[in-house]
Structures are given as structure tokens and as C-alpha cells.
PDB file of C-alpha atoms in Angstrom:
ATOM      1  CA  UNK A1416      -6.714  18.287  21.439  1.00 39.00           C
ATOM      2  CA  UNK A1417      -8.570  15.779  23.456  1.00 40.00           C
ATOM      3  CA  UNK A1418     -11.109  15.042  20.751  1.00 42.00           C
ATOM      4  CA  UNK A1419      -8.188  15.067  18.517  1.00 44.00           C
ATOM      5  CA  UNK A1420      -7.006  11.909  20.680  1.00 48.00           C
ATOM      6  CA  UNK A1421     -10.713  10.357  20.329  1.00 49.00           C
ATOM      7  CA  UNK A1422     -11.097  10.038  17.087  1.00 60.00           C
ATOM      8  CA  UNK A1423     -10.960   6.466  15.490  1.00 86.00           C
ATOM      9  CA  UNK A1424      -8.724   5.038  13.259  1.00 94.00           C
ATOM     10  CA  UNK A1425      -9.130   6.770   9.325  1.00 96.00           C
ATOM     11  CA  UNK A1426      -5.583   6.842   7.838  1.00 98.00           C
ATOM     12  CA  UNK A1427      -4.558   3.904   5.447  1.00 97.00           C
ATOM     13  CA  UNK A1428      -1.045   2.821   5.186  1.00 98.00           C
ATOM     14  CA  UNK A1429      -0.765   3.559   1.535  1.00 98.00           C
ATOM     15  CA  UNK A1430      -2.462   7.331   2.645  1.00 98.00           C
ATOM     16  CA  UNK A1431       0.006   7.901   5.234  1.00 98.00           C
ATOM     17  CA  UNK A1432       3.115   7.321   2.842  1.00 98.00           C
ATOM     18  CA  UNK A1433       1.562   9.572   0.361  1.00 98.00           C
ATOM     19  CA  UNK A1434       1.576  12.357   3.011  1.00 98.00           C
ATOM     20  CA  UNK A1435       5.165  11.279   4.245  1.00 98.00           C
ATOM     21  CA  UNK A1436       6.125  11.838   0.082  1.00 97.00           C
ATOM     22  CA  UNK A1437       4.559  15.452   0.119  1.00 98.00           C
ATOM     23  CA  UNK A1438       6.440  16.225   3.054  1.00 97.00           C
ATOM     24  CA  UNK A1439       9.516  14.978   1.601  1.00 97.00           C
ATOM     25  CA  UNK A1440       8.935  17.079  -1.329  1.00 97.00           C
ATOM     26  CA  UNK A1441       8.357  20.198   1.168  1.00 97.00           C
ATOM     27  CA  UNK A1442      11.571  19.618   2.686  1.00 96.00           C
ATOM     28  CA  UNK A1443      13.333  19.386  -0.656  1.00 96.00           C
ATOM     29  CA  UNK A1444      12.190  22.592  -1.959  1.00 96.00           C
ATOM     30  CA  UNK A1445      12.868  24.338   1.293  1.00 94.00           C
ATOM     31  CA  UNK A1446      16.601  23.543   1.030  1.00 93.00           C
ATOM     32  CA  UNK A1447      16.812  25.004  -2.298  1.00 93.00           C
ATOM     33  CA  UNK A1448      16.095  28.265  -0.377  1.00 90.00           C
ATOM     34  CA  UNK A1449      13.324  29.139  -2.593  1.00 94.00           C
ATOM     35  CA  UNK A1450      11.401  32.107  -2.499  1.00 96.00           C
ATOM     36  CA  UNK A1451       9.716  32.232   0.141  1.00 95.00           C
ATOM     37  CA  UNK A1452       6.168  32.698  -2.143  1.00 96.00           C
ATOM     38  CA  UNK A1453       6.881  29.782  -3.947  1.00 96.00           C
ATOM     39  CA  UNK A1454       7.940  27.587  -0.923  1.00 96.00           C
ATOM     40  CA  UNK A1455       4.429  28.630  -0.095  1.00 96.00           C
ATOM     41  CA  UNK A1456       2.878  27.660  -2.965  1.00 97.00           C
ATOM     42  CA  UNK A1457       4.161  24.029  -2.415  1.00 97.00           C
ATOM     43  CA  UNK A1458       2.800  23.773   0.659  1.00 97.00           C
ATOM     44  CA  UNK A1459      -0.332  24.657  -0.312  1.00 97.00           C
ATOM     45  CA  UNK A1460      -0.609  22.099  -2.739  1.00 97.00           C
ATOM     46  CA  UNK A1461       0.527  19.432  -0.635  1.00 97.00           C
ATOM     47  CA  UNK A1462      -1.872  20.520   1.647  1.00 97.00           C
ATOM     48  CA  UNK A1463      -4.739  20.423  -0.773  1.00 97.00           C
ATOM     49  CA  UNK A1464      -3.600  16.992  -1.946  1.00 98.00           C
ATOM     50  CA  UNK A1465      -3.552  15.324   1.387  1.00 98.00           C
ATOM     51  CA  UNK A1466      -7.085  16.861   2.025  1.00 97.00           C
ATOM     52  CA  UNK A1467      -8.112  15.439  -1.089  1.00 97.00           C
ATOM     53  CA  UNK A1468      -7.363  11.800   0.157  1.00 97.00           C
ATOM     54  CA  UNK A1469     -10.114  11.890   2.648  1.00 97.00           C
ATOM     55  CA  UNK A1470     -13.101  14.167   0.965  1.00 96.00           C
ATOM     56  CA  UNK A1471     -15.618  12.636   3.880  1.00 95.00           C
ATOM     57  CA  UNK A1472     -13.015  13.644   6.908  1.00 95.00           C
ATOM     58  CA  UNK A1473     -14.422  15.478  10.052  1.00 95.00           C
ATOM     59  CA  UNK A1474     -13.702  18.743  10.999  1.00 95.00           C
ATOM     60  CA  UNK A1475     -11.369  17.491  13.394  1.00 94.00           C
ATOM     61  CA  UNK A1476      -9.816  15.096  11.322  1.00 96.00           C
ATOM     62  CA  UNK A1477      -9.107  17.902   8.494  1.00 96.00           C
ATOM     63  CA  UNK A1478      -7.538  19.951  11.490  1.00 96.00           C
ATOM     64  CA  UNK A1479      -5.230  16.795  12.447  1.00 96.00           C
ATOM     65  CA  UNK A1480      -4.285  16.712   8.442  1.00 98.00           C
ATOM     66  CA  UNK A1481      -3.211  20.017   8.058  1.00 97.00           C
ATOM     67  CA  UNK A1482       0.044  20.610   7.175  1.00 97.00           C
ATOM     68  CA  UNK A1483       0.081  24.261   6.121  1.00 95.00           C
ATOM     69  CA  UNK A1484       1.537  26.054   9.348  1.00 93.00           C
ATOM     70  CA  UNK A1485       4.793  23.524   9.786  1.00 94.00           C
ATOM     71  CA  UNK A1486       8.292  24.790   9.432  1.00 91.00           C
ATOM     72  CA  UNK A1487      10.763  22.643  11.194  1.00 94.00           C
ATOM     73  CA  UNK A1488      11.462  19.108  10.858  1.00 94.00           C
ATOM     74  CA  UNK A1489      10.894  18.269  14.239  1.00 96.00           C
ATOM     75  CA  UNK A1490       6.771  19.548  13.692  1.00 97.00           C
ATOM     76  CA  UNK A1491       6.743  17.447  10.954  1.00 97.00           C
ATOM     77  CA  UNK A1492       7.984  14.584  12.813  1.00 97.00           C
ATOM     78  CA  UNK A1493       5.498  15.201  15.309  1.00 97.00           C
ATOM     79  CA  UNK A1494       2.504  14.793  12.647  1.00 98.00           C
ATOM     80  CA  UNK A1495       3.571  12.361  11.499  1.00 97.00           C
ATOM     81  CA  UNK A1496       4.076  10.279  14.394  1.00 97.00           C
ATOM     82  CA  UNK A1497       0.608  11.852  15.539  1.00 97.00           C
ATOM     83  CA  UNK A1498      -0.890  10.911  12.520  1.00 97.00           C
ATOM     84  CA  UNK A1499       0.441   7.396  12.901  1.00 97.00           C
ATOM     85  CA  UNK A1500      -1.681   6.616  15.806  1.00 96.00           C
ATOM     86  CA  UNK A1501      -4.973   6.969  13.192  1.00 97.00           C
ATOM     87  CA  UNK A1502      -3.413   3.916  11.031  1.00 97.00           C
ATOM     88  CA  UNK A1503      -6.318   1.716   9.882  1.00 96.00           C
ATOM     89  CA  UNK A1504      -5.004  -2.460  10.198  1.00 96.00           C
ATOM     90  CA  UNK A1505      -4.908  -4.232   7.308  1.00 96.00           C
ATOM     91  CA  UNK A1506      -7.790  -6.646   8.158  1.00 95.00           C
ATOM     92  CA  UNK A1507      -6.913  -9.467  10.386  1.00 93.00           C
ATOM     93  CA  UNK A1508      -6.940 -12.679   8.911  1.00 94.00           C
ATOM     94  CA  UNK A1509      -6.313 -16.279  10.401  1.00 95.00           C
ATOM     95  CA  UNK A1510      -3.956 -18.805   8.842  1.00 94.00           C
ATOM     96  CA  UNK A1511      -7.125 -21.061   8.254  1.00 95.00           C
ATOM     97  CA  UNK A1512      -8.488 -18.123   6.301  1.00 95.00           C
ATOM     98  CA  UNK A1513      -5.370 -17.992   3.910  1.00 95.00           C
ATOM     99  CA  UNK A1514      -5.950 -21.788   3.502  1.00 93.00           C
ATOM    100  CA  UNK A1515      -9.387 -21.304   2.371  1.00 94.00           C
ATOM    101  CA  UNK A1516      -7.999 -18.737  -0.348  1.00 94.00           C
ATOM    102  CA  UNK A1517      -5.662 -21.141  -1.975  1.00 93.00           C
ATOM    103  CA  UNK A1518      -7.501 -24.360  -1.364  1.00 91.00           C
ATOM    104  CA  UNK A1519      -6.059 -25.800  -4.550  1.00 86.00           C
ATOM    105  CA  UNK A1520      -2.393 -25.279  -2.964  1.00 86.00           C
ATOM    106  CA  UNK A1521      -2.304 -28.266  -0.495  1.00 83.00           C
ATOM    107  CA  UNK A1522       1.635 -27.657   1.214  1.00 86.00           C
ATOM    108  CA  UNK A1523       0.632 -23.877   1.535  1.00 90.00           C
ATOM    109  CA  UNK A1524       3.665 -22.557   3.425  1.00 90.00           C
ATOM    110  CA  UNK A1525       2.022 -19.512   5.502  1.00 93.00           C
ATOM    111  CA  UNK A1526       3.601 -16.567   6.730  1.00 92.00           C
ATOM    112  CA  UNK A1527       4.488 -15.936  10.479  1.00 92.00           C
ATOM    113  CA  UNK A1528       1.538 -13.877  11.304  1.00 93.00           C
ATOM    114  CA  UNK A1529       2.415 -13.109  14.677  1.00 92.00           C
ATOM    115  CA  UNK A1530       5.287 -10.890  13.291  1.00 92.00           C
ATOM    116  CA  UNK A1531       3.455  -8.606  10.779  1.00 93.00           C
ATOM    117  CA  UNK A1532       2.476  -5.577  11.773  1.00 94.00           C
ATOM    118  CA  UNK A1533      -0.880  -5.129  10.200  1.00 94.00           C
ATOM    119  CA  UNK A1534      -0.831  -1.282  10.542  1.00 95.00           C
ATOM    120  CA  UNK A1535       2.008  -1.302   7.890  1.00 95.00           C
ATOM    121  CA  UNK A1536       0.636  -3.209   5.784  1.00 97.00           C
ATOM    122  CA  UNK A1537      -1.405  -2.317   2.535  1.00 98.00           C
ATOM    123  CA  UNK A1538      -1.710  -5.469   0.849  1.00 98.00           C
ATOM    124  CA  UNK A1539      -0.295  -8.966   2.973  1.00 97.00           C
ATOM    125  CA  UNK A1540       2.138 -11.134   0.852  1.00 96.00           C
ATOM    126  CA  UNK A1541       4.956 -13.931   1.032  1.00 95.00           C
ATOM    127  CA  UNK A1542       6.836 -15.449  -1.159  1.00 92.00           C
ATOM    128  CA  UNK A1543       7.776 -19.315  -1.217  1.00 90.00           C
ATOM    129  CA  UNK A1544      10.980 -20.091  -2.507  1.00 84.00           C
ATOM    130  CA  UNK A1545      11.092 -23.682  -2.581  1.00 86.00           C
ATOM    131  CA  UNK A1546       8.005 -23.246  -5.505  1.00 89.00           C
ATOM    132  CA  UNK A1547       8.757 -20.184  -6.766  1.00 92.00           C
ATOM    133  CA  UNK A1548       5.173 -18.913  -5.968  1.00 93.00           C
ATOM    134  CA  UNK A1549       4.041 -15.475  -4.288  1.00 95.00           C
ATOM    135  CA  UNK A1550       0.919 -14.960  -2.237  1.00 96.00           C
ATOM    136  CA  UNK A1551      -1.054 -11.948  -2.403  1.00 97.00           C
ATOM    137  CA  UNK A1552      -3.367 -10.858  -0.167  1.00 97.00           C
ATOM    138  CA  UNK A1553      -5.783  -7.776  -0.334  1.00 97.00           C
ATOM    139  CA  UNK A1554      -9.288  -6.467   0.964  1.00 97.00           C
ATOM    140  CA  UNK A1555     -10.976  -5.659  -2.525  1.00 94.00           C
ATOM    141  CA  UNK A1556     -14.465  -3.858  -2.179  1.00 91.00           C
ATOM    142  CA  UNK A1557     -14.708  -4.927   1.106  1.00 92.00           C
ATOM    143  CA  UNK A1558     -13.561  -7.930   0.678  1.00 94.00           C
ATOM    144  CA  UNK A1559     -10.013 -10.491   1.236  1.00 96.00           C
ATOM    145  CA  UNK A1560      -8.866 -11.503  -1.836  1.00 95.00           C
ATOM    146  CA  UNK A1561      -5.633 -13.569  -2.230  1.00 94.00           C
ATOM    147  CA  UNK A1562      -3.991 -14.353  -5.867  1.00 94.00           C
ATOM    148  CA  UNK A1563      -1.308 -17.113  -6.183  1.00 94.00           C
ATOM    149  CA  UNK A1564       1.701 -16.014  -8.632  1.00 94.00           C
ATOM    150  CA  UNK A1565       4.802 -17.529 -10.178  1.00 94.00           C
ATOM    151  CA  UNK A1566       7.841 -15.781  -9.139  1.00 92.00           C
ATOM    152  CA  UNK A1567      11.144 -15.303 -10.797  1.00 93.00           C
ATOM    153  CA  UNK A1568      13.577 -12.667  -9.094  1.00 88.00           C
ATOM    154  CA  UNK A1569      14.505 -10.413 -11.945  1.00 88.00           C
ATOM    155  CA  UNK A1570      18.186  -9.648 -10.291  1.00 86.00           C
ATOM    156  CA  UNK A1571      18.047  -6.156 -11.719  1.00 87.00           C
ATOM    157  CA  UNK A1572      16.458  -2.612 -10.034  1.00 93.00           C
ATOM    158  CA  UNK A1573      13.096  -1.201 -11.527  1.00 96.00           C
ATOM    159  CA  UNK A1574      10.254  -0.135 -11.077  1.00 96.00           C
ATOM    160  CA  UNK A1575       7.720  -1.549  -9.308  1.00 97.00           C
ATOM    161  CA  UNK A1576       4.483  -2.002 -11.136  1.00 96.00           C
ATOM    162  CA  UNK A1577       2.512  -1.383  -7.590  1.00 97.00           C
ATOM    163  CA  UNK A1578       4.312   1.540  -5.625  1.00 97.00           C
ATOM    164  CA  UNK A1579       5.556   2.947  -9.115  1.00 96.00           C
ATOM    165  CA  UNK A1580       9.589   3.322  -7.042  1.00 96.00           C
ATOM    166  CA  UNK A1581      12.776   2.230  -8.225  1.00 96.00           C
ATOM    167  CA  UNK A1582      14.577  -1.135  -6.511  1.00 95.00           C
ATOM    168  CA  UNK A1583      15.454  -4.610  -6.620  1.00 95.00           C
ATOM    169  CA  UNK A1584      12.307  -6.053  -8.364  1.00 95.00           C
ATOM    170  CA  UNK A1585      10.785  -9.543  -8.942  1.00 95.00           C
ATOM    171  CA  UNK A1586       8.475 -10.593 -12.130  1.00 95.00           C
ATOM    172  CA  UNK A1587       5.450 -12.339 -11.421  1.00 95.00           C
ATOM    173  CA  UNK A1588       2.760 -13.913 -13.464  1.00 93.00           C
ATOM    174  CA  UNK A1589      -0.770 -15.435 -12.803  1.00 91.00           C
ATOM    175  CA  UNK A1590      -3.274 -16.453 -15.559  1.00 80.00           C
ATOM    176  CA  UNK A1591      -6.482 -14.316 -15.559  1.00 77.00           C
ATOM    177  CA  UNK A1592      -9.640 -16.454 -14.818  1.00 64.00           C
ATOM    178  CA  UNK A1593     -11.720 -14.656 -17.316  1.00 60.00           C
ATOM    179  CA  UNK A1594     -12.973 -16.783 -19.776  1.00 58.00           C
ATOM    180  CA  UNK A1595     -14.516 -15.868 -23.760  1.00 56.00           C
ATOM    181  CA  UNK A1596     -17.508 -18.107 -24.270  1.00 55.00           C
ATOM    182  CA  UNK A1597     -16.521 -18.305 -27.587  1.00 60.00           C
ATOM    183  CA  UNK A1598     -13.503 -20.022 -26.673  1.00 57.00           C
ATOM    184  CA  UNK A1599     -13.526 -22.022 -23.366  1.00 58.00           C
ATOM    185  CA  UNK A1600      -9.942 -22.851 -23.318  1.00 56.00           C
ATOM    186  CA  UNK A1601      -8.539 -19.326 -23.885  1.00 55.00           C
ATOM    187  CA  UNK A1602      -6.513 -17.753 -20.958  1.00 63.00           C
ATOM    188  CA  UNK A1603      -4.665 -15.097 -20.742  1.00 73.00           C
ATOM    189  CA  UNK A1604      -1.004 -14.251 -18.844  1.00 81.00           C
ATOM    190  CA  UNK A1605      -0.792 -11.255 -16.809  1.00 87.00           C
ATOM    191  CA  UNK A1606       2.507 -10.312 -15.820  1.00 89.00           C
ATOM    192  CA  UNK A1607       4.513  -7.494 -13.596  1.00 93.00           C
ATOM    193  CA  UNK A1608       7.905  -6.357 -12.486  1.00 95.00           C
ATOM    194  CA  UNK A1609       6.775  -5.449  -8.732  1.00 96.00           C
ATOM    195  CA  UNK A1610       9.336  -4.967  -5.630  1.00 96.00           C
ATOM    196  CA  UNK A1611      11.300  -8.053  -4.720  1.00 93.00           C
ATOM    197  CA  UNK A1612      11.181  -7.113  -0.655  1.00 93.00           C
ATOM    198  CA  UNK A1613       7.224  -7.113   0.438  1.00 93.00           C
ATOM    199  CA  UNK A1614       7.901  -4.935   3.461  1.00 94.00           C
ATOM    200  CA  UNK A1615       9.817  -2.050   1.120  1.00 96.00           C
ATOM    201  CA  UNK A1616       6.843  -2.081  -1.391  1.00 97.00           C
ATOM    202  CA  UNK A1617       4.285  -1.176   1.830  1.00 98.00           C
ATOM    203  CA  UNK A1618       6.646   1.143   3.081  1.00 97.00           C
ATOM    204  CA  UNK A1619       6.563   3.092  -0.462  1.00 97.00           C
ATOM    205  CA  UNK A1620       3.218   2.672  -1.986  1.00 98.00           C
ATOM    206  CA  UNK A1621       1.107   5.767  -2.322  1.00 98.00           C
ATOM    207  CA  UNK A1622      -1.856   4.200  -4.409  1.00 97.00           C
ATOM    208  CA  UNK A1623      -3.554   0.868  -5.038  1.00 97.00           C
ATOM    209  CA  UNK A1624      -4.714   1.741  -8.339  1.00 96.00           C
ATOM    210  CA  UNK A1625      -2.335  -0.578 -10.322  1.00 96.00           C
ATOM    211  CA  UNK A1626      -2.275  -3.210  -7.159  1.00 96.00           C
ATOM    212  CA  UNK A1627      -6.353  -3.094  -7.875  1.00 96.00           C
ATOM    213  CA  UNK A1628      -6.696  -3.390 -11.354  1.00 94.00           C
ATOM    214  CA  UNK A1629      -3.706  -6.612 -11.544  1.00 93.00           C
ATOM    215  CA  UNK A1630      -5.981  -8.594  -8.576  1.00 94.00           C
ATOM    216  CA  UNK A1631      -8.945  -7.865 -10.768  1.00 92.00           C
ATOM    217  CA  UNK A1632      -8.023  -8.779 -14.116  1.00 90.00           C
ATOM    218  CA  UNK A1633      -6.439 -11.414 -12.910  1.00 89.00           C
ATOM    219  CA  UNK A1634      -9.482 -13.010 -10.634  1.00 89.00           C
ATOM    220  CA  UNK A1635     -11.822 -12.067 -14.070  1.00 83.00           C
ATOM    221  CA  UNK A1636     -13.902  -9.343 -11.651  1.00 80.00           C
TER     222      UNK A1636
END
């Protein structure tokens, strides 16, 4: 176990909730008193799909992730708040950074850093009422990205283009920076129904495919 304890930080916050989801799913079949061959079967596969998240994971790490030999709830609290300890921060990132991403945006209002907890996070963003913008912020290929989007509170639950979950959702819109040399005024508007509450989207999103492909159409990458 003590080289369990060593081992740096490898789980991302979108990663974790996936696991938490297969667990939940574990726990649901197990209280429809299943066969106890096909409870087994869903384990399995949760198993396999949470080892599938990190194909270039140690030996000790894949140890750490397996799930295959827990019954009770209270073992799989325990992972998880074991595995919570290998969170991966969301980069850190100063507020004269966040300037320099929206440099065209000269009354910027900026989040309260200081009370984000960056190990929670999967993509950093704030909304600003008094324009009716959002901010986006995500590490893209390596690199922080931030988008700036209108933002129109759709008073209604769906669900959310980015963590795919049902809830109160908002509709925002940017305008791609692609251009056509054909035509150099074209643009185009890009537009999604994503959760209204940042902190309940990073709580429930399992992938950043969708959040990926919106920040690059929309930055013309």
C-alpha cells in the first residue's frame, strides 16, 4: 500500500465521475437482486471500462482502479475517496491570465479564484449576468483556451450538450472564427443548451468529447 500512497496525481475530474457512474450502475443492479452471474457480469464490464480510461496506467495504478472484488457500499466509498486523493488540478491560472484570454472584453468581471477548487473542476467557467456573457475556460492539447459566449437561461430542464444529464439548462452561442476565403465576411453561429449551474455540470461530466469539439469549432482549430 505504501507505493499505492506514492504515486502522483493521474485521475481527471471528468475520469473520476465516470467511475463514480459505473459504480452507481453496480449498485443499481445489485438491488434488483440479480443473479448473482449476471451481477458479475456488470462488474466486469465496469471494471474493463474504467481500465480502459487509462490504457498507459502502472501496475500499481491498475491495482488502485480495480473495482472487481467490492461488495459493500462502504468499500466503495473507500475507493472512491482513495481514488480522490489521485485528482489531477485543473491547471492553475492567474486572473491576469484570464485577462489576456479575453483582451477584447475590457470590464471583464473575473471569478473568485480563491474559492474554486481546481481538483473539481474539468473545464473553469462563470457567467456574468449584468452582460449576459459566459466564460469558458479549458486546457485544449495542452493548452488554456477560454471562449466568450452569449447567455440566455433557457428556464426549462434538458440536457446538457457537455455532460449529456438532464437539469436546469442555459443556451449559449459564440460565432466560430473560421473563415471561407471565398467569402471573408461569412461566420457562422454555434449554439448549445449546456447546464445552467457550472459546478453541477463538473460534478456530472464523464467526457469532454462534445466540450472539445464546441471550443474547437468555435476558435476555427
Amino acid at each position: 500500500m505504501e507505493r499505492l500512497r506514492m504515486t502522483e496525481g493521474f485521475i481527471k475530474n471528468e475520469q473520476l465521475n465516470f467511475i463514480k457512474k459505473q459504480i452507481a450502475l453496480i449498485k443499481h443492479t445489485a438491488q434488483k437482486h440479480v443473479p448473482p452471474s449476471v451481477l458479475k457480469a456488470i462488474i466486469d464490464i465496469a471494471n474493463a471500462k474504467v481500465l480502459d480510461l487509462f490504457p498507459n496506467a502502472s501496475s500499481d495504478q491498475q491495482e488502485m482502479l480495480d473495482l472487481s472484488s467490492l461488495k459493500t457500499d462502504e468499500q466503495f466509498e473507500e475507493y472512491i475517496q482513495h481514488l480522490s486523493a489521485f485528482l489531477l488540478p485543473f491547471p492553475s491560472v492567474t486572473e491576469q491570465q484570464l485577462k489576456k484570454m479575453f483582451p477584447k472584453n475590457k470590464k471583464l468581471k473575473l471569478p473568485d479564484l480563491s474559492m474554486i477548487d481546481h481538483k473539481k473542476l474539468t473545464y473553469l467557467s462563470w457567467n456574468d449576468l449584468r452582460s449576459n456573457k459566459k466564460f469558458i475556460v479549458y486546457e485544449l492539447d495542452g493548452k488554456l483556451v477560454g471562449i466568450e459566449c452569449k447567455f440566455e437561461p433557457a428556464g426549462k430542464k434538458s440536457f446538457c450538450s457537455f455532460c449529456k444529464c438532464a437539469g436546469e439548462v442555459a443556451y449559449i452561442s459564440t460565432v466560430t472564427k473560421a473563415k471561407k476565403s471565398k467569402n471573408p465576411d461569412y461566420y457562422k453561429a454555434i449554439g448549445n443548451l449546456i447546464c445552467a449551474d457550472n459546478s453541477e455540470c463538473n460534478k456530472k461530466i464523464t467526457n469532454t468529447g462534445c466540450l472539445t469539439s464546441f471550443l474547437k469549432e468555435s476558435l476555427g482549430i
